[in-house]
Each structure stands twice: as C-alpha cells, then as structure tokens.
Coordinates of C-alpha atoms in Angstrom, one line a residue:
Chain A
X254 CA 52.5 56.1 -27.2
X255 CA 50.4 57.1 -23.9
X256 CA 49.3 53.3 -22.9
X257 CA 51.9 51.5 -20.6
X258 CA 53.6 48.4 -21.8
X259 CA 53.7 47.5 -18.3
X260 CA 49.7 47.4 -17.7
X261 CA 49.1 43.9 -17.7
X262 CA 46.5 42.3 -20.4
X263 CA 44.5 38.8 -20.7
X264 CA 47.2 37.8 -22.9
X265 CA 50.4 38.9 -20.8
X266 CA 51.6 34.7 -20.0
X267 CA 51.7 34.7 -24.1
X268 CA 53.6 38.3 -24.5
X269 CA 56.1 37.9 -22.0
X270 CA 59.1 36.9 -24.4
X271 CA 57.9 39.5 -26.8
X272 CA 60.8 41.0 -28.0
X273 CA 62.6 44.7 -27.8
X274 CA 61.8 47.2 -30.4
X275 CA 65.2 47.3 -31.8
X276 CA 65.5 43.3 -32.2
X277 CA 62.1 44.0 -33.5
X278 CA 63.4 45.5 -36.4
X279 CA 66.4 42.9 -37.1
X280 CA 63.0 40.4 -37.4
X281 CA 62.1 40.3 -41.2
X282 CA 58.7 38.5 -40.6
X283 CA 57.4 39.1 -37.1
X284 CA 53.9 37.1 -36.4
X285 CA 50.6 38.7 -35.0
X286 CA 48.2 36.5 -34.1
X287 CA 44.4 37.0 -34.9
X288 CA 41.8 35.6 -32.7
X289 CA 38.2 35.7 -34.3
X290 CA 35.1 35.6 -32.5
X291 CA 34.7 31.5 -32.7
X292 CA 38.2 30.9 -31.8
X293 CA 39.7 30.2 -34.5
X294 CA 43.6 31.7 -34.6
X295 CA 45.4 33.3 -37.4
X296 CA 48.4 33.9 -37.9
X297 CA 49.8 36.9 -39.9
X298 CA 52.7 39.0 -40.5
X299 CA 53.5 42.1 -39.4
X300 CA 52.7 43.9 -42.2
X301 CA 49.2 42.1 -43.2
X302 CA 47.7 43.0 -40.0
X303 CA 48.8 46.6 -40.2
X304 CA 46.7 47.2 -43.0
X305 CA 43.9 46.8 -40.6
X306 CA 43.5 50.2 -39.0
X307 CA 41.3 48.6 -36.2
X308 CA 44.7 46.0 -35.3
X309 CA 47.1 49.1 -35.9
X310 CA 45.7 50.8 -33.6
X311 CA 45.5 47.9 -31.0
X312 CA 48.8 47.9 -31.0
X313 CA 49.9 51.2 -30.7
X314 CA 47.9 50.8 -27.5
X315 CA 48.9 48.2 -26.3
X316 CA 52.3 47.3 -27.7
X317 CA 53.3 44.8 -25.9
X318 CA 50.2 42.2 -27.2
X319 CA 50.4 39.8 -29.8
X320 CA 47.2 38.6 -29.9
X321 CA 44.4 40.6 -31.1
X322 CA 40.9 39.6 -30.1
X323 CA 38.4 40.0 -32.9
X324 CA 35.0 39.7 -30.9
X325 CA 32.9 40.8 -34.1
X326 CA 34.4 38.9 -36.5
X327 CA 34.6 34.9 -37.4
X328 CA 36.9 32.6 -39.6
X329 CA 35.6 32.8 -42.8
X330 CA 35.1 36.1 -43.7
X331 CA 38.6 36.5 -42.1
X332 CA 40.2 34.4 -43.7
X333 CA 39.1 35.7 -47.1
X334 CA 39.8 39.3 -45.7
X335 CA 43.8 38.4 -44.8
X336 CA 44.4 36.6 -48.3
X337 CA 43.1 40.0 -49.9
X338 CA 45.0 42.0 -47.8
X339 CA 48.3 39.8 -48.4
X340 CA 48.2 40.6 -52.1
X341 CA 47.6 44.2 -51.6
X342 CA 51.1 44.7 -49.6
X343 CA 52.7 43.0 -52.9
X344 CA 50.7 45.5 -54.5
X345 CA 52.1 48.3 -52.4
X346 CA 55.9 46.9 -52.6
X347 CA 55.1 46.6 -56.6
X348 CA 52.7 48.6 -57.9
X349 CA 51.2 47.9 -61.0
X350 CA 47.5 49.2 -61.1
X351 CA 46.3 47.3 -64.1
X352 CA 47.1 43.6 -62.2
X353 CA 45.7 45.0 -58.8
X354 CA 42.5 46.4 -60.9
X355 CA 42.9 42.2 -62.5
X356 CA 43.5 40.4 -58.7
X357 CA 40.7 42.5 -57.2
X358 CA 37.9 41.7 -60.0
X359 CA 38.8 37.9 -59.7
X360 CA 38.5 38.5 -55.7
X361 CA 35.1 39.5 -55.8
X362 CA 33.9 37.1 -58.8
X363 CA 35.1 34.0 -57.4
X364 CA 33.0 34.8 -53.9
X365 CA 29.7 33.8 -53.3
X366 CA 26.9 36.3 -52.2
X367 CA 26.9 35.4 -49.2
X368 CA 30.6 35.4 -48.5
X369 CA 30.7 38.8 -50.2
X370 CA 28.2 40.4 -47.5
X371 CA 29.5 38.7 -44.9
X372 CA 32.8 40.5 -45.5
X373 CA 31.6 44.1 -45.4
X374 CA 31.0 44.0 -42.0
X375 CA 34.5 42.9 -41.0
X376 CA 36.1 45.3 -43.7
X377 CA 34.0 48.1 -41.9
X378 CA 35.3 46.8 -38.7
X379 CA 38.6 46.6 -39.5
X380 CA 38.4 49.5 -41.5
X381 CA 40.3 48.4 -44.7
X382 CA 39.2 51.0 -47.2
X383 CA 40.4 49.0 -50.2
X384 CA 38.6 46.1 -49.5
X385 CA 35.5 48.2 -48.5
X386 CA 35.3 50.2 -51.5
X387 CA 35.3 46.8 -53.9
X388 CA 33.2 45.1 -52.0
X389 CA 30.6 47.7 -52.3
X390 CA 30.9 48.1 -56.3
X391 CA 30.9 44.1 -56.5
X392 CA 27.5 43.8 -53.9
X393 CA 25.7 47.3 -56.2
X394 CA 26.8 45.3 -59.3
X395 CA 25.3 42.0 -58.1
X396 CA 21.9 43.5 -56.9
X397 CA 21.4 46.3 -59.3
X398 CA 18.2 46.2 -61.5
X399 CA 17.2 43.7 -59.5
X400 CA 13.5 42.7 -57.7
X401 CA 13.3 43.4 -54.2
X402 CA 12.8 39.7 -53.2
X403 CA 15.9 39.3 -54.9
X404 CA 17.6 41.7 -53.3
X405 CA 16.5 40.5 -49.7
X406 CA 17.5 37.3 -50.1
X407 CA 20.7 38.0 -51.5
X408 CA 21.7 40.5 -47.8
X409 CA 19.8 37.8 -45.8
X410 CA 17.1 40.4 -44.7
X411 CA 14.4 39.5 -42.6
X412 CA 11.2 41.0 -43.8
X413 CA 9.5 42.6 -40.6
X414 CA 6.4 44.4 -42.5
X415 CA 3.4 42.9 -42.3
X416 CA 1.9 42.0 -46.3
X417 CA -0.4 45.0 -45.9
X418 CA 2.3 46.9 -44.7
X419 CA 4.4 46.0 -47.5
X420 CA 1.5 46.1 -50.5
X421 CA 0.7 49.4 -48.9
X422 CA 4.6 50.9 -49.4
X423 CA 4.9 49.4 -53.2
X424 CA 1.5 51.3 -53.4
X425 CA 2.9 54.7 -51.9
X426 CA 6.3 53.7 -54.4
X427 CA 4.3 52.5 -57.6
X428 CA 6.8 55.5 -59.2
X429 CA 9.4 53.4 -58.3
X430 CA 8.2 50.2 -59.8
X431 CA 8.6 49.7 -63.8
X432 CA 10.2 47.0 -65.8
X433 CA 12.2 45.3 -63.7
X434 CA 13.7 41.8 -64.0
X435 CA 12.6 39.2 -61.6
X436 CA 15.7 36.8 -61.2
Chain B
X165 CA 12.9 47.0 -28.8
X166 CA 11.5 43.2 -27.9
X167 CA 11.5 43.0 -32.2
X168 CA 15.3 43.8 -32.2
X169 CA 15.6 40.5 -30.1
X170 CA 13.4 38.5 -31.4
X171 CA 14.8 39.5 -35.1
X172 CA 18.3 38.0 -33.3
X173 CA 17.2 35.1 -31.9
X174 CA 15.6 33.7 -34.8
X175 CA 18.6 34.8 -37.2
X176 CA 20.8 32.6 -34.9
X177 CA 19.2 29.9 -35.8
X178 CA 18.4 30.4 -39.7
X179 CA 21.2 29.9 -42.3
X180 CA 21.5 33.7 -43.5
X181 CA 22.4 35.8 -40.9
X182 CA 21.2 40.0 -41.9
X183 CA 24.6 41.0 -40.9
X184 CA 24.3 44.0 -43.5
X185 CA 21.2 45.7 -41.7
X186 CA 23.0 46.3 -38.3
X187 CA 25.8 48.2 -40.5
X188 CA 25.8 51.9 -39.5
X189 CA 23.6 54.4 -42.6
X190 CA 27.3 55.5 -44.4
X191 CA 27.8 51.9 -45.4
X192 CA 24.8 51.1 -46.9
X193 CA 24.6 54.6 -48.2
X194 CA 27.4 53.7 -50.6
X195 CA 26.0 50.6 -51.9
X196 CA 22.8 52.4 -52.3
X197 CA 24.7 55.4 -54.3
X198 CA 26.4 52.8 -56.6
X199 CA 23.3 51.1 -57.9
X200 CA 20.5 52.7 -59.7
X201 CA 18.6 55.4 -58.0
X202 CA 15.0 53.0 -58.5
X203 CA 16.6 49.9 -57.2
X204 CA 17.8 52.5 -54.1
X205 CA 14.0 53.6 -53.6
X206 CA 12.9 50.2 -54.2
X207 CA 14.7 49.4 -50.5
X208 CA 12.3 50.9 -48.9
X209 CA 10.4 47.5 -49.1
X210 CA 13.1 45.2 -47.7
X211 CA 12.5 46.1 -44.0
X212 CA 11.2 49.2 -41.3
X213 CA 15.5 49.2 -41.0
X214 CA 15.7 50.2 -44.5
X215 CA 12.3 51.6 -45.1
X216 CA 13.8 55.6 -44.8
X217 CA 17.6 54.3 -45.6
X218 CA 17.5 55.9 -49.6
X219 CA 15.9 59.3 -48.1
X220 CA 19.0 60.4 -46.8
X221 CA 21.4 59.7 -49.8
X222 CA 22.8 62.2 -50.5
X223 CA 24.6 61.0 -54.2
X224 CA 21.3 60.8 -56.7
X225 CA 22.4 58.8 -59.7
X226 CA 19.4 59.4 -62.2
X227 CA 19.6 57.2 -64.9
X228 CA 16.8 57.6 -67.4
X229 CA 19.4 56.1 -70.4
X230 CA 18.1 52.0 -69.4
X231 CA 15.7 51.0 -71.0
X232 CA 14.1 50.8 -67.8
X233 CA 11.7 53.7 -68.2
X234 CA 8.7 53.3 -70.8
X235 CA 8.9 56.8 -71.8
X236 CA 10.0 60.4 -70.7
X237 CA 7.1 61.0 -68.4
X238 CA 7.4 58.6 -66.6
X239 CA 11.5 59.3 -66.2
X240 CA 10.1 63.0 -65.3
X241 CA 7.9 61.6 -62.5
X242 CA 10.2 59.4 -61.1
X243 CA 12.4 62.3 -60.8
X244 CA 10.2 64.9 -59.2
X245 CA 8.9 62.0 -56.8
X246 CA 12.8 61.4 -55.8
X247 CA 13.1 65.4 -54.8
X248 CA 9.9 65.5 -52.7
X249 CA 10.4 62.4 -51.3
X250 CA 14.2 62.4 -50.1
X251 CA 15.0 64.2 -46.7
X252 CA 15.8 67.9 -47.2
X253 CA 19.5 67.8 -46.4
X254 CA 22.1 68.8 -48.3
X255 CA 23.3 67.3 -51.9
X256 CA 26.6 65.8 -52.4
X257 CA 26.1 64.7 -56.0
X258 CA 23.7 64.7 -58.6
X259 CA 23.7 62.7 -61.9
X260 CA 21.2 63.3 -64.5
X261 CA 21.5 60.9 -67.5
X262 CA 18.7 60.4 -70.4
X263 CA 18.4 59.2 -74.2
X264 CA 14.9 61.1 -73.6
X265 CA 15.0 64.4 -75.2
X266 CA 15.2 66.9 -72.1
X267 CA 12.8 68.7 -71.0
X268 CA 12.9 71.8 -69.6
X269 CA 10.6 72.2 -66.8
X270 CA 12.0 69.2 -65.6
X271 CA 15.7 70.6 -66.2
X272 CA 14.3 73.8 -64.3
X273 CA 13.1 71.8 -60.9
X274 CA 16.3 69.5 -60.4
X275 CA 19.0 72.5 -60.7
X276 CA 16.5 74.8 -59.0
X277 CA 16.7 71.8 -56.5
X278 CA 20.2 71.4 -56.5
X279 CA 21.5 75.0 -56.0
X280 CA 18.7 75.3 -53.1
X281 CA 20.3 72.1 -51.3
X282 CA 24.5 73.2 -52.0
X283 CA 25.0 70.9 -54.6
X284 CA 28.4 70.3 -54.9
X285 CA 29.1 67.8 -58.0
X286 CA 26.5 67.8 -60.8
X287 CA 26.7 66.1 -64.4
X288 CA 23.9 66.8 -66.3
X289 CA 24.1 64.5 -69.7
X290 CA 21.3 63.4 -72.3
X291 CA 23.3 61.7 -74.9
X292 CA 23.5 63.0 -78.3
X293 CA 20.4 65.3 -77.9
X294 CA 21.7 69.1 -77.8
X295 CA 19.5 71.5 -75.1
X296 CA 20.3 74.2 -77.2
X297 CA 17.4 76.6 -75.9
X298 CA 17.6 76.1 -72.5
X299 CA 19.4 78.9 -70.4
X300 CA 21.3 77.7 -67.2
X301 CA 19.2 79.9 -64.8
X302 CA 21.9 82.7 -63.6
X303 CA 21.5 81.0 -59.6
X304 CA 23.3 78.0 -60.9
X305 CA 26.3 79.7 -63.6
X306 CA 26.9 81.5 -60.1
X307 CA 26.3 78.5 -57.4
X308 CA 28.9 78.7 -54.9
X309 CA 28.5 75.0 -53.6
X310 CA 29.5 73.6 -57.1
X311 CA 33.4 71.7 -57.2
X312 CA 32.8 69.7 -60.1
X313 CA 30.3 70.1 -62.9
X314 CA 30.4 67.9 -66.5
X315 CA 27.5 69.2 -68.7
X316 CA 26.7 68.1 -72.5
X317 CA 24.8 69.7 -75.1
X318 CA 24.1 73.2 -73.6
X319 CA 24.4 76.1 -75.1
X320 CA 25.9 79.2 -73.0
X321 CA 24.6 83.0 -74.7
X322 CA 26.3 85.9 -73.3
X323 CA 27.1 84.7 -69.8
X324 CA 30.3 82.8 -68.6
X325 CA 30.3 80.5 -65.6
X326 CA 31.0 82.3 -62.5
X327 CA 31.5 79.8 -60.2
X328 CA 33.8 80.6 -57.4
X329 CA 34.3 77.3 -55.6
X330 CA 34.7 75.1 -59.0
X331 CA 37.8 73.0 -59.3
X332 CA 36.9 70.7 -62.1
X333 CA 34.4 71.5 -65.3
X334 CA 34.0 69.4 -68.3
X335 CA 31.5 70.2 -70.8
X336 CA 31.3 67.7 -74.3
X337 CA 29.3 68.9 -77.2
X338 CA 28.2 72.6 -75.6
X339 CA 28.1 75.4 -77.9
X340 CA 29.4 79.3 -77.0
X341 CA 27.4 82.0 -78.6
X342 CA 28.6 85.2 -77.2
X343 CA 27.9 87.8 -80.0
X344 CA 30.8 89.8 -79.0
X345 CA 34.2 89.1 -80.6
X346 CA 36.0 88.1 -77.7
X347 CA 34.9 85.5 -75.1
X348 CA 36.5 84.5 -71.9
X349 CA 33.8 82.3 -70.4
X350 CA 36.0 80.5 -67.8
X351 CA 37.9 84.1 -66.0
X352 CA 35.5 84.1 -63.3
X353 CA 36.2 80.4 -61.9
X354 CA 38.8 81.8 -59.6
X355 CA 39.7 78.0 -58.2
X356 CA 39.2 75.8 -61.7
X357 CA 42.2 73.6 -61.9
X358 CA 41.1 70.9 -64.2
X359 CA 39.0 72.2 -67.5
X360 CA 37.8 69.8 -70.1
X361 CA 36.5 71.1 -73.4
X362 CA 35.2 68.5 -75.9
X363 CA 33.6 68.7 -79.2
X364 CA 33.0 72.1 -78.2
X365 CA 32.0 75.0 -80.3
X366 CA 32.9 79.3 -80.1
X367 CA 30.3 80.0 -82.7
X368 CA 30.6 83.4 -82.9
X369 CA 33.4 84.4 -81.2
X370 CA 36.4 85.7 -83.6
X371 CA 38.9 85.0 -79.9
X372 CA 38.3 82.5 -77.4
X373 CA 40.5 83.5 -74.4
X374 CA 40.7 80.7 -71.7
X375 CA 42.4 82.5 -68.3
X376 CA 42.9 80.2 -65.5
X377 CA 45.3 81.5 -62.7
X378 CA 44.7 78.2 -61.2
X379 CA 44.1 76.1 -64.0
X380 CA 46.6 72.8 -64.0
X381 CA 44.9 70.5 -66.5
X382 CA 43.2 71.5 -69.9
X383 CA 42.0 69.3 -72.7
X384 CA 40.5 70.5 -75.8
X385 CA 39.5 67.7 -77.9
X386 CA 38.0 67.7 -81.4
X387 CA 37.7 71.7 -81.9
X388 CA 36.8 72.4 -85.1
X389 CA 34.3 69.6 -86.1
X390 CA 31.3 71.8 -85.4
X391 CA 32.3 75.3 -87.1
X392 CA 31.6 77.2 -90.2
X393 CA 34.4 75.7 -93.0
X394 CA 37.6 77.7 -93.0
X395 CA 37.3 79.6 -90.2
X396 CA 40.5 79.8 -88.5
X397 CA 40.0 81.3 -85.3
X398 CA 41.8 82.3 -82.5
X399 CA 42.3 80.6 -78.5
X400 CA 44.6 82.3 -76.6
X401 CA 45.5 80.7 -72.7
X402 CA 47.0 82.3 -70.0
X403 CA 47.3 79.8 -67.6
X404 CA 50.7 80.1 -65.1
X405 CA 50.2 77.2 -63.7
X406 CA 49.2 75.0 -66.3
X407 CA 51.1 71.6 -66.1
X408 CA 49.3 69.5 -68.9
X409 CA 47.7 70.6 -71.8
X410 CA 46.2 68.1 -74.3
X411 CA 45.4 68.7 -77.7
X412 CA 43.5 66.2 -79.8
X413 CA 41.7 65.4 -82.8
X414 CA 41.2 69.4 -83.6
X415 CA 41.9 71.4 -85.8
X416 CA 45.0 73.8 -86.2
X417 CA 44.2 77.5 -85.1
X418 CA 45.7 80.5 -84.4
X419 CA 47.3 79.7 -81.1
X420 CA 49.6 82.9 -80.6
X421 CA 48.6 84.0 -77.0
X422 CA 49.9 81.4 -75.3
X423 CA 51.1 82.1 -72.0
X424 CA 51.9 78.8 -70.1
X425 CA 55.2 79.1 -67.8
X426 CA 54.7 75.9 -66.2
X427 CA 53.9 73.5 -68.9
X428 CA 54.8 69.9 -68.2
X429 CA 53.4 67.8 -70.3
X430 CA 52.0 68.6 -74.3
X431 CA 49.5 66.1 -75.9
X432 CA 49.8 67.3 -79.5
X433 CA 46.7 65.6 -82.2
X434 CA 46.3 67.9 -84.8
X435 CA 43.5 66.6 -87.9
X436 CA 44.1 68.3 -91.5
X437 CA 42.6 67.6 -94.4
X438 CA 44.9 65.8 -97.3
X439 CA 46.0 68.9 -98.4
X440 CA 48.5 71.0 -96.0
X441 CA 47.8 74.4 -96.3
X442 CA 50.5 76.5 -95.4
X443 CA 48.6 78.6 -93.2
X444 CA 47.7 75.5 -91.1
X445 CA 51.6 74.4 -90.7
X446 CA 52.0 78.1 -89.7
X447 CA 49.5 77.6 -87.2
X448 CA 50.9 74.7 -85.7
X449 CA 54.7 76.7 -85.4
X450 CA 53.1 79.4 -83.6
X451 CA 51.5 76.8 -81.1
X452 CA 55.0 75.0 -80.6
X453 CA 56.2 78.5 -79.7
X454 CA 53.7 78.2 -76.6
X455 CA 54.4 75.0 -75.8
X456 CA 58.3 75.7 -75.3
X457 CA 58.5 74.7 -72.0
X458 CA 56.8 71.0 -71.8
X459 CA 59.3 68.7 -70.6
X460 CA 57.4 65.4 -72.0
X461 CA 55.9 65.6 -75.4
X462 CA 53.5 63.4 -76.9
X463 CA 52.6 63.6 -80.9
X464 CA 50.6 61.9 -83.0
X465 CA 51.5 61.2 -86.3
X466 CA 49.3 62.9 -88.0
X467 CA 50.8 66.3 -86.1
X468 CA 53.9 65.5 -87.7
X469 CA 53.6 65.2 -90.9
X470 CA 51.6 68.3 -90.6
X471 CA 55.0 69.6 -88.9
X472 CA 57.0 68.1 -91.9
X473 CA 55.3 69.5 -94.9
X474 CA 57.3 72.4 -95.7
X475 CA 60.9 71.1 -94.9
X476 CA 62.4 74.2 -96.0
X477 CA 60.6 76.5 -94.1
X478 CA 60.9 74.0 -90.7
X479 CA 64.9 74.2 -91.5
X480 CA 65.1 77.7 -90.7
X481 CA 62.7 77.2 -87.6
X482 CA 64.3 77.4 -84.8
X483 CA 63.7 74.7 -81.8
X484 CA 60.8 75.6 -79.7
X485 CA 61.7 73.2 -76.6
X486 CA 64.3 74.3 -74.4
X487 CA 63.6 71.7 -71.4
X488 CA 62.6 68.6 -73.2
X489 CA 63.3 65.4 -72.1
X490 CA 61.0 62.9 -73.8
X491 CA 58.9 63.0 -77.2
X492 CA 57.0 59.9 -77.9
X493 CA 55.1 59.7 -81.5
X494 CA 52.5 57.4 -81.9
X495 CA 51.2 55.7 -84.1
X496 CA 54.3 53.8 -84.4
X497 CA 53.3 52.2 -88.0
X498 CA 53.9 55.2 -89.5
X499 CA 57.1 56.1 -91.1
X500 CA 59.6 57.1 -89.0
X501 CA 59.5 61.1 -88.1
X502 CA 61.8 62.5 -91.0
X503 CA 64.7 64.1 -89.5
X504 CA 64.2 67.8 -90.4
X505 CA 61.1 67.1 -88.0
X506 CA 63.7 66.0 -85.5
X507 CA 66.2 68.1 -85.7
X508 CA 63.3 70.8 -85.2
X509 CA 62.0 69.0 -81.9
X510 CA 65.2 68.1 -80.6
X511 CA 67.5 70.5 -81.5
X512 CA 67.6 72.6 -78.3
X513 CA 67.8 69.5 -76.2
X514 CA 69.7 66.7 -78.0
X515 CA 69.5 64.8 -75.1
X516 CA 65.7 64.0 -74.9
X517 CA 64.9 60.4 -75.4
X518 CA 62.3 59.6 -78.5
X519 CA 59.8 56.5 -78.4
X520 CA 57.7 55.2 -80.3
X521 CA 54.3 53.9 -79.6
X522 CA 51.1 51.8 -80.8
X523 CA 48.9 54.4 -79.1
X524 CA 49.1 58.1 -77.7

C-alpha cells in the first residue's frame, strides 16, 4: 500500500506492460516469476507464490514487479518447495484432510535426506508454515534414536570440536548416553 | 570469527553443505522438541553451534516408556540431570511418560520444577501403573501458569484442582476420593473449556457435580468400570455453554441435574449387562431429558436397545429433542432401530435426517 508503483526497480524493462489491477482480475492464471539464487527462473501462478509470505509481501511492496529475486535460495530445493505448494492450493480449493495428511507423508518419504534439510531453510525463508511444520516431523522422525555420527552426517555438520573436546562432552553427557542404535 | 569463514570456505567446496546450523535457535528448537529428549541432549556433541542449542528448549519430552533406559534409575538420573542442566527460563511444555513404576521423589522434583519455571502444558503419564499415594503438592492443583494438563493414574483426596488459567484437562484412569457425599472437583477452573474424564473413578462420592461456566467440550468415557457393583450414582453438569458432550462405553446413572442450554452435539454409548434393568432404562430417559437441546445425535447401538426395552413405557415418553436435525446410529449391522425407538427420537422433529454408520 505505502510503496510507489512508480519507484523504479532492477526489473522495471520486464514490468512495464504489467497490467492494471482491474484487468488483473479478468486474468484467471496470472504468472510470477521466481528467480533463485543460481539463476535458474520459475515460473508460477498467482496463487502458488502467494503462499509464500516472504513473495506476498514483495509484492505488496512493490506491486508493480514480477520477478522475485530469491538470493538465499537455489533450484532444487525450490522446485520441490513449489510442487508442494501447488498441491496445497487444491487442498485449500478442496479440502479433504485425510488425502492432504496422504500427499504430505508421500512428500516427505519420497525425498532424500539431504533434499529434506536442504528445504527447511527455504521453507523458513519463505515462511510456508505448512511445509515447515512437516518437514520438521519428517527430519525428528528420520534422526530420532539415532547416534550422533549419524545424526551429523545426515544435517551435513561440520564437526569443529577437537577429539578431546568431544570425548570430554560425551564424558560430561555419559547421562545422556545408553542403548542407542548405531545406524 | 576467522572459524565462521573458514567453516564456509571449506563447505563450498565439500558435497554437504550445513545449511541447517546457520538456521536461527526457534527452528532447530522444534526439530529438537519433536525427537526424544536424549537424542536432543545428545546434540550437544555435533558442534560448539549446537553444543548449548537443547539448554534452551523449552518443550521437554521425557520418554522413559523405550526401551531405551536399562532401568528406573537411570530414567530418574537422566531426568534430574535435564533440570540442572537446561537454562533456567521458562517451561512451555513438559511430558513425563514411563512403563517404570513412578517414583515419588522424582515426581516431587519435576512438578516442583515445573510450577517454579510457569509451566504451562504438562502430561504426566506412566502407563498402566496407578500413583495412588502420591498427593499433587497443593502449589501445582493451584499453578496459575497451567493451560493444559492430561494426568493418568492419580488419585485426588479432598482437594479439587484450582487452576485458574486451565483451558484443557484430561485425566484417564485417576480416582476421586473425597469422603464427603458431594464432589465438585472441577468449580474452581474458572477458564476450563475442554474436560476429558476417562476410565475415571468417584469412589466415595454419592454426587459428582461437574460445573463449568466455560466448559464447551466434555467426554466421559468408560464410567463405571472401576466402582463397587450396583452402585448407581449420581453426575449432575451445569455447563451453559456446553456444545458437545460425549458419552461412551459407561455405564447408565442417575443423570437428573443436567443443565446444558447450549448443547450441540450428544455422543450417546451406554454398556448394560444382558439383562435391562428397568432402573437403568429409567436412567437413560432422565439423561435424554438433559440432552433435549443437541441438534446432532450420535447413538450406538447398544444405547438403543437399552432405549427400546420397555416399548410400552417409551410409548408414553414423550420426545426429548426439540431442535434435532440429525441422529446417526452406529453400528449399522445391527437391526434397524425399532420404530417406537424412532418415533421417541424423532417425534418432536420429524424432519431430522437418520444415518446409519459402520462406526460412531
């Protein structure tokens, strides 16, 4: 609302045909385009990209843009964020909780560990709340009773503790240390 | 923080970028608060980012039910080591679970703990074993923090809660000795909207009142199992705002004082023995009576053939719904509801549609 349309933006050349709000409306499927961090573009509608509270607010900033720069985030993991989005707006247009509950088990069970933690940061970032909350229960499930070397391979932490450093902390945490499985 | 850029530099290049670590505490916080409080404490290993991460959680998940634990001392330890250990701010939530028999010094330390740091959501479970002779220490039936609180296996003497801030309470397998006749352990809840009562038992207690000014939701399931044989006693509610009330797997007693304005919805599951006394079926009119205003009804089968058993009597009952629009009966492999049962359901509303289901 307070931001000028008129205050030109790195992406004006591109924004200069974009259309009135009241056409705007007479558009079923207007396009936002997405540009992540290694330049990749994406295309989305309307709709998809305002379930991204970081894009929404963008563009109630800066109206006028259509393409959103996403300097933290790259392809992959945005890729795999838009195609969960996508089904959660048939979700909202239909709602049946027990197929949602269905889509957004196979979402996280089909992904890879990697591609899982690589998408929390980009659902923080984009604050999708959804997405955030079952990527956290699919990550606990995936490291829980589970050895620590596990577990720090499996965020791709780099261990900065010396080995006496370390052996020193299990030592201070033996009370923390009983029967746990070593896959 | 030369470390910071070497750390970079070097992730650059390797496969596995630590994308996680640079997340802000909140985030990680949740992942940590959704595993098992060991594997939370166990982070402190992974690196100096995460070695003080778990210290600020402020959801404790104790789960002492694993096998994970050789014994209960050593469960006990881990516990107490948690509570000295963690930062001392504030709890959000606290979950105690444990197929170890509880203990009660231990019991003692985490609600002393809790109430000290404004708990506000506590469940306090250990299985099938019954903490009978443990008293809730008055500081914590009075906490003013607490908004939810599930409990199981306690027993609760002379004292009700008094827990001004509570909106939700649900207590499974808890037993009520008040040696007075009447008990109304719930009155001074002034916010409690949602009130769960499962296999629990009024031992003593000749009337159970359950006032709620606030109360919206209230279950009672399987009332009865644990009391003396044939002692029909007496629950009365006054709850005006009461929208649902569910009834299930308990017993038929003398529900008289009901006082429920606003009822919505009725979940009806009585359990008789074979034999229908009369004094049950009497029972179960009277609680109808109270129930006059649900607009949705659900009924197990079992609730009507209790409802069915003297037809001649139920003939000259009149209907006790006046705003019903739905009754659903379930199981549907029963017989068919016999139609003095009907005509008694429906026969202030005709109108009100009637299902059938597999399952209530």
């Amino acid at each position: 609302m307070s931001s000028s349309t008129d205050s030109p933006t790195l992406t004006t050349e591109t924004t200069q045909l974009s259309p009135q709000p009241d056409t705007e409306t007479a558009k079923p499927t207007k396009k936002i385009t997405l540009k992540s961090s290694d330049n990749q573009i994406f295309e989305v509608e309307e709709s998809v990209a305002m379930e991204f509270a970081t894009v929404k607010s963008f563009f109630e900033d800066s109206p006028s843009t259509d393409t959103v720069p996403l300097p933290n985030v790259t392809a992959k993991p945005l890729s795999q964020v838009i195609e969960f989005c996508k089904e959660q707006i048939k979700f909202k247009a239909n709602p049946d909780e027990a197929q949602k509950k269905k889509y957004n088990a196979e979402f996280v069970t089909e992904k890879s560990d990697k591609d899982l933690v690589d998408m929390i940061p980009v659902a923080n970032y984009l604050e999708i709340k959804d997405l955030l909350d079952v990527l956290n229960q699919a990550v606990a499930d995936r490291i829980e009773n589970k050895s620590v070397e596990y577990v720090r391979s499996f965020f791709g932490i780099d261990n900065d503790f010396t080995a006496e450093e370390e052996a020193a902390l299990r030592r201070e945490h033996a009370w923390a240390y009983e029967g746990v499985d070593e896959d | 923080m030369a470390n910071k850029e070497d750390k970079a530099r070097s992730s650059c290049r390797s496969e596995n970028i630590d994308r996680l670590s640079d997340l802000p505490d909140s985030i990680i916080h949740k992942i940590l608060s959704l595993v098992d409080l060991r594997c939370s404490v166990q982070t402190s290993v992974l690196s100096k980012r995460w070695r003080f991460l778990w210290t600020s959680l402020t959801d404790l998940n104790f789960n002492g039910t694993c096998m994970d634990f050789t014994n209960f001392l050593t469960f006990n330890r881990f516990v107490s080591r948690v509570l000295s250990t963690r930062e001392d701010s504030n709890l959000y939530k606290i979950q105690l679970y444990s197929t170890w028999s509880p203990h009660h010094s231990l019991l003692h330390m985490v609600i002393k703990y809790a109430v000290s740091h404004h708990i506000q959501n506590m469940v306090i479970n250990y299985g099938h074993s019954t903490i009978r002779s443990f008293s809730l220490p008055p500081a914590f039936l009075t906490c003013q923090s607490l908004k939810t609180l599930q409990l199981s296996g306690f027993n609760f003497k002379a004292l009700g809660f008094a827990l001004p801030n509570l909106i939700s309470l649900s207590l499974s397998h808890c037993s009520f000795t008040n040696p007075s006749d009447f008990d109304d352990p719930f009155a001074s809840c002034l916010n409690l909207k949602n009130l769960s009562l499962r296999t629990c038992s009024f031992l003593s207690s000749k009337v159970l009142k359950i006032s709620g000014l606030q109360l919206v939701n209230l279950e009672i399931v399987g009332l009865g199992y644990m009391n003396l044989a044939g002692l029909l006693y007496r629950i009365d509610i006054f709850a005006p705002k009461l929208i649902s009330f569910i009834y299930k797997l308990s017993h038929v007693v003398d529900f008289s004082g009901l006082h429920l304005p606003s009822l919505n919805f009725a979940h009806v599951h009585v359990c008789t023995k074979q034999d229908t006394k009369k004094e049950v079926y009497l029972g179960l009119i009277n609680m109808f009576k109270g129930l006059g205003n649900a607009q949705s009804v659900k009924l197990h089968s079992q609730t009507i053939e209790v409802l069915g058993s003297f037809p001649s009597l139920l003939e000259q009952e009149p209907s006790p719904f006046k705003r019903l629009k739905s009754v659903q009966v379930a199981p549907d492999n029963k017989p068919l509801a016999p139609p003095h049962v009907m005509t008694y359901l429906l026969g202030g509303t005709p109108l009100a549609e009637t299902t059938y289901a597999d399952y209530l």
